[in-house]
mmCIF file of C-alpha atoms in Angstrom:
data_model
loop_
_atom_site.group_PDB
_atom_site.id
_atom_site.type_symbol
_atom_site.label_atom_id
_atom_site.label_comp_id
_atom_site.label_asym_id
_atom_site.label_seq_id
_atom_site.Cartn_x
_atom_site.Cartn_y
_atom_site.Cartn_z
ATOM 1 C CA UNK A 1358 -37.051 -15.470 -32.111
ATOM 2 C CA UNK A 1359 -35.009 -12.559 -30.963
ATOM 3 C CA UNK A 1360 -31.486 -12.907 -29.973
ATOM 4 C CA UNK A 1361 -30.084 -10.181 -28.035
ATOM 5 C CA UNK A 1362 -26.359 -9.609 -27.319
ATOM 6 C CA UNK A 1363 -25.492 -8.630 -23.861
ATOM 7 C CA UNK A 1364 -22.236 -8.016 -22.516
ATOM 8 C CA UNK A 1365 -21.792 -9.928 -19.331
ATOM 9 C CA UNK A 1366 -22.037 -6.972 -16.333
ATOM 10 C CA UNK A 1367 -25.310 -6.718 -18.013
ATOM 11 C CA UNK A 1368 -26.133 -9.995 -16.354
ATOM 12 C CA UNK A 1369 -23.930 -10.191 -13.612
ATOM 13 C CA UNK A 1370 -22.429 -6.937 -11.639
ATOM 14 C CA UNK A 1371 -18.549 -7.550 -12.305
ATOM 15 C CA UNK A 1372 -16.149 -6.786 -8.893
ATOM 16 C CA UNK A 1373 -13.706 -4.231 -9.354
ATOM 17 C CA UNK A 1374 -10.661 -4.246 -7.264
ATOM 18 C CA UNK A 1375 -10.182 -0.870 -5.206
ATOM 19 C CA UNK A 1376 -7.788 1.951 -6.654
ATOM 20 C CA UNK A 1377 -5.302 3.504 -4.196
ATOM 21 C CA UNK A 1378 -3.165 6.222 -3.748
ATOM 22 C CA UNK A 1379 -0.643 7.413 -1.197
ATOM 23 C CA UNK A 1380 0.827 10.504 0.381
ATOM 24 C CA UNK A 1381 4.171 10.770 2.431
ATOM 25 C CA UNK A 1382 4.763 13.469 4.786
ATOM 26 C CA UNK A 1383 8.370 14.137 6.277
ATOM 27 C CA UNK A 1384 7.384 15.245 9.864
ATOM 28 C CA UNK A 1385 10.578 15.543 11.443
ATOM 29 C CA UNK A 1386 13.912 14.680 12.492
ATOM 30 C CA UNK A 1387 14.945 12.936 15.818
ATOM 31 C CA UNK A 1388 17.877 13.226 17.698
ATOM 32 C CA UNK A 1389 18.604 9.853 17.252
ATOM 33 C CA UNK A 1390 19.140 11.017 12.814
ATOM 34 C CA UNK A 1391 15.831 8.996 12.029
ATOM 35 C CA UNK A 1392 13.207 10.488 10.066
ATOM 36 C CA UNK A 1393 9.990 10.467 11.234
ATOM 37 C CA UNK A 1394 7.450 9.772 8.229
ATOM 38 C CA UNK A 1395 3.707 9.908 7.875
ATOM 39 C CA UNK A 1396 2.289 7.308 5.306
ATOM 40 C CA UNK A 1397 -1.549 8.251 4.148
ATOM 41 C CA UNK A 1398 -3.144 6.109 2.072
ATOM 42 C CA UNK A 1399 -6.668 6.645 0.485
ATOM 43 C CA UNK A 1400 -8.478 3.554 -0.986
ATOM 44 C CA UNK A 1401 -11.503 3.863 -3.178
ATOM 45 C CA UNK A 1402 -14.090 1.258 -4.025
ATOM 46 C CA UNK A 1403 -17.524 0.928 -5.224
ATOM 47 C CA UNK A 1404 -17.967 -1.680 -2.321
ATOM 48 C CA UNK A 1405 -16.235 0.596 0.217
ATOM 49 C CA UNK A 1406 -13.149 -0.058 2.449
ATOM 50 C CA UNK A 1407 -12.666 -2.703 4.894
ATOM 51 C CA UNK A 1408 -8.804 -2.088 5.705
ATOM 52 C CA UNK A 1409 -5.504 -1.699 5.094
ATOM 53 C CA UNK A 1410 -2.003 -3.152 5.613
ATOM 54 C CA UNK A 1411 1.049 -1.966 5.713
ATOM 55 C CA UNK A 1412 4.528 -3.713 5.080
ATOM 56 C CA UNK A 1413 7.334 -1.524 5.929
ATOM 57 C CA UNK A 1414 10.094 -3.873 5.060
ATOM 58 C CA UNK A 1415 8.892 -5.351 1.442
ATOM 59 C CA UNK A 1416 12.044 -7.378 -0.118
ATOM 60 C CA UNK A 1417 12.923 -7.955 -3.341
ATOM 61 C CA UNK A 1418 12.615 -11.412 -4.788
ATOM 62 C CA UNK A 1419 16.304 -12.593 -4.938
ATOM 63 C CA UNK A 1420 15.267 -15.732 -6.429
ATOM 64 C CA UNK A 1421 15.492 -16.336 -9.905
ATOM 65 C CA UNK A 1422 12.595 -18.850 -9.419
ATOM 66 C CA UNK A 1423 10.232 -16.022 -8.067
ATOM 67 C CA UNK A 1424 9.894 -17.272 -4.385
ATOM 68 C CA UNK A 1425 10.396 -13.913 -2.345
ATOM 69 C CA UNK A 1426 9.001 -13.341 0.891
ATOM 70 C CA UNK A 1427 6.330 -10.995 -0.679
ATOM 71 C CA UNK A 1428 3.837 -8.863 1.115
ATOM 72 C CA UNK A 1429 4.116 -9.552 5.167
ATOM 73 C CA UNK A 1430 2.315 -7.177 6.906
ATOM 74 C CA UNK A 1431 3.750 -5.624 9.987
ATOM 75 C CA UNK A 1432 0.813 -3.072 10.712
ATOM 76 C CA UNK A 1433 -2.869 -5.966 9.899
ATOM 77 C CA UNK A 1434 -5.587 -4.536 10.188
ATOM 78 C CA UNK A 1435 -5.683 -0.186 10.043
ATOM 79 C CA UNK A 1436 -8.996 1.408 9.345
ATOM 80 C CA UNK A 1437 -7.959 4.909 9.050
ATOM 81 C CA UNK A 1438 -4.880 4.281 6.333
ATOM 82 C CA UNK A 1439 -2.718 6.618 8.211
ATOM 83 C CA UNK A 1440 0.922 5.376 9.961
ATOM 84 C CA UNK A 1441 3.881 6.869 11.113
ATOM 85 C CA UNK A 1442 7.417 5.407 11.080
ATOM 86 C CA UNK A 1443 11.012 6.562 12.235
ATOM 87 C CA UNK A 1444 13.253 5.535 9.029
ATOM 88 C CA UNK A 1445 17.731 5.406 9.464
ATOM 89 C CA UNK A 1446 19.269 6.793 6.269
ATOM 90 C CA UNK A 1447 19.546 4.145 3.073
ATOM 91 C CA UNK A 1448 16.618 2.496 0.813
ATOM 92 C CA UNK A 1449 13.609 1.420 1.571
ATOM 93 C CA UNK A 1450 10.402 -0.598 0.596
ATOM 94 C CA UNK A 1451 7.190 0.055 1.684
ATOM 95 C CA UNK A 1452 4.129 -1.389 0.924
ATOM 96 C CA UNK A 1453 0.174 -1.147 1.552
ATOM 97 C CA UNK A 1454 -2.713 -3.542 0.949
ATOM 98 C CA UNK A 1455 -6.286 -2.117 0.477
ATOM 99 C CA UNK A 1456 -9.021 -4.424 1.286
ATOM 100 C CA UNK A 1457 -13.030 -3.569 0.634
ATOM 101 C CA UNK A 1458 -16.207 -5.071 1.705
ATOM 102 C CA UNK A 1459 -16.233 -7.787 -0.977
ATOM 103 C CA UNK A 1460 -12.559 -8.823 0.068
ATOM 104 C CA UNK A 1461 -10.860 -7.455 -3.381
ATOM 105 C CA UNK A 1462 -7.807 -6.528 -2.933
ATOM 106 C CA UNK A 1463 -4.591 -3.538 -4.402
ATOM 107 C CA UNK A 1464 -1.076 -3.274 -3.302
ATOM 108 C CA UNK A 1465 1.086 -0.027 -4.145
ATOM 109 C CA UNK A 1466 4.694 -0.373 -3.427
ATOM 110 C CA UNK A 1467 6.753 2.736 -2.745
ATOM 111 C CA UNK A 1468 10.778 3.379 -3.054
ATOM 112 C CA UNK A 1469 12.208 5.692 -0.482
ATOM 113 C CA UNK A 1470 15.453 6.736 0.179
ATOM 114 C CA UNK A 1471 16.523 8.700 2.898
ATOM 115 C CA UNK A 1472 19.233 10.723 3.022
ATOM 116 C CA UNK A 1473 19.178 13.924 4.841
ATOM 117 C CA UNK A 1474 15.532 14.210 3.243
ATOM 118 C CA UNK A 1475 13.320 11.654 2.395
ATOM 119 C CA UNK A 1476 12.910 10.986 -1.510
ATOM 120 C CA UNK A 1477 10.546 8.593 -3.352
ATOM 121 C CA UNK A 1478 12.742 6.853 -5.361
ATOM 122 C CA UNK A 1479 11.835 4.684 -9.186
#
């Protein structure tokens, strides 16, 4: 008797969830002091992607027992991964969802604040 040793995505192809990366363009300036902001994001997957989401008003959990509002997407279902958004001066949280074909799932969360130029903040 042999006995081989396999590791298991030998046996069974393992799901990995899609990496993603995004790119914020300052496009202009209205007259009303917003700033007008382009949001690309750019998903990769082996399966390829399905969508994404974007959440342009992520809070923080207040909560010491962890029950924030989380991820609530105000842009469902985008297929090209680009938006743009007029932001007022102060902080703020923005977040995309990736989705690909097998339904796996990323989030990146971004800091901006905006203050005569938009910054990404830590």
């Amino acid at each position: 008797i042999v006995i081989e040793l396999v590791t298991v995505d030998k046996i069974v192809p393992l799901a990995k969830k899609p990496t993603i990366s995004i790119t914020i363009d300052e496009l202009r300036i209205t007259e009303k002091q917003e700033h007008e902001v382009r949001f690309t994001a750019k998903g990769e997957s082996e399966a390829g992607i399905e969508f994404y989401s974007w959440d342009f008003h992520l809070s923080p959990d207040p909560s010491p027992q962890g029950r924030g509002e989380g991820f609530r997407a105000d842009i469902m279902l985008d297929r090209e991964g680009v938006q743009t958004v007029k932001l007022k001066a102060g902080q703020h949280t923005v977040a995309v969802k990736v989705v690909d074909n097998d339904g796996l799932e990323n989030i990146e969360v971004i800091r901006l604040k905006v203050n005569g130029k938009v910054v990404v903040s830590d």
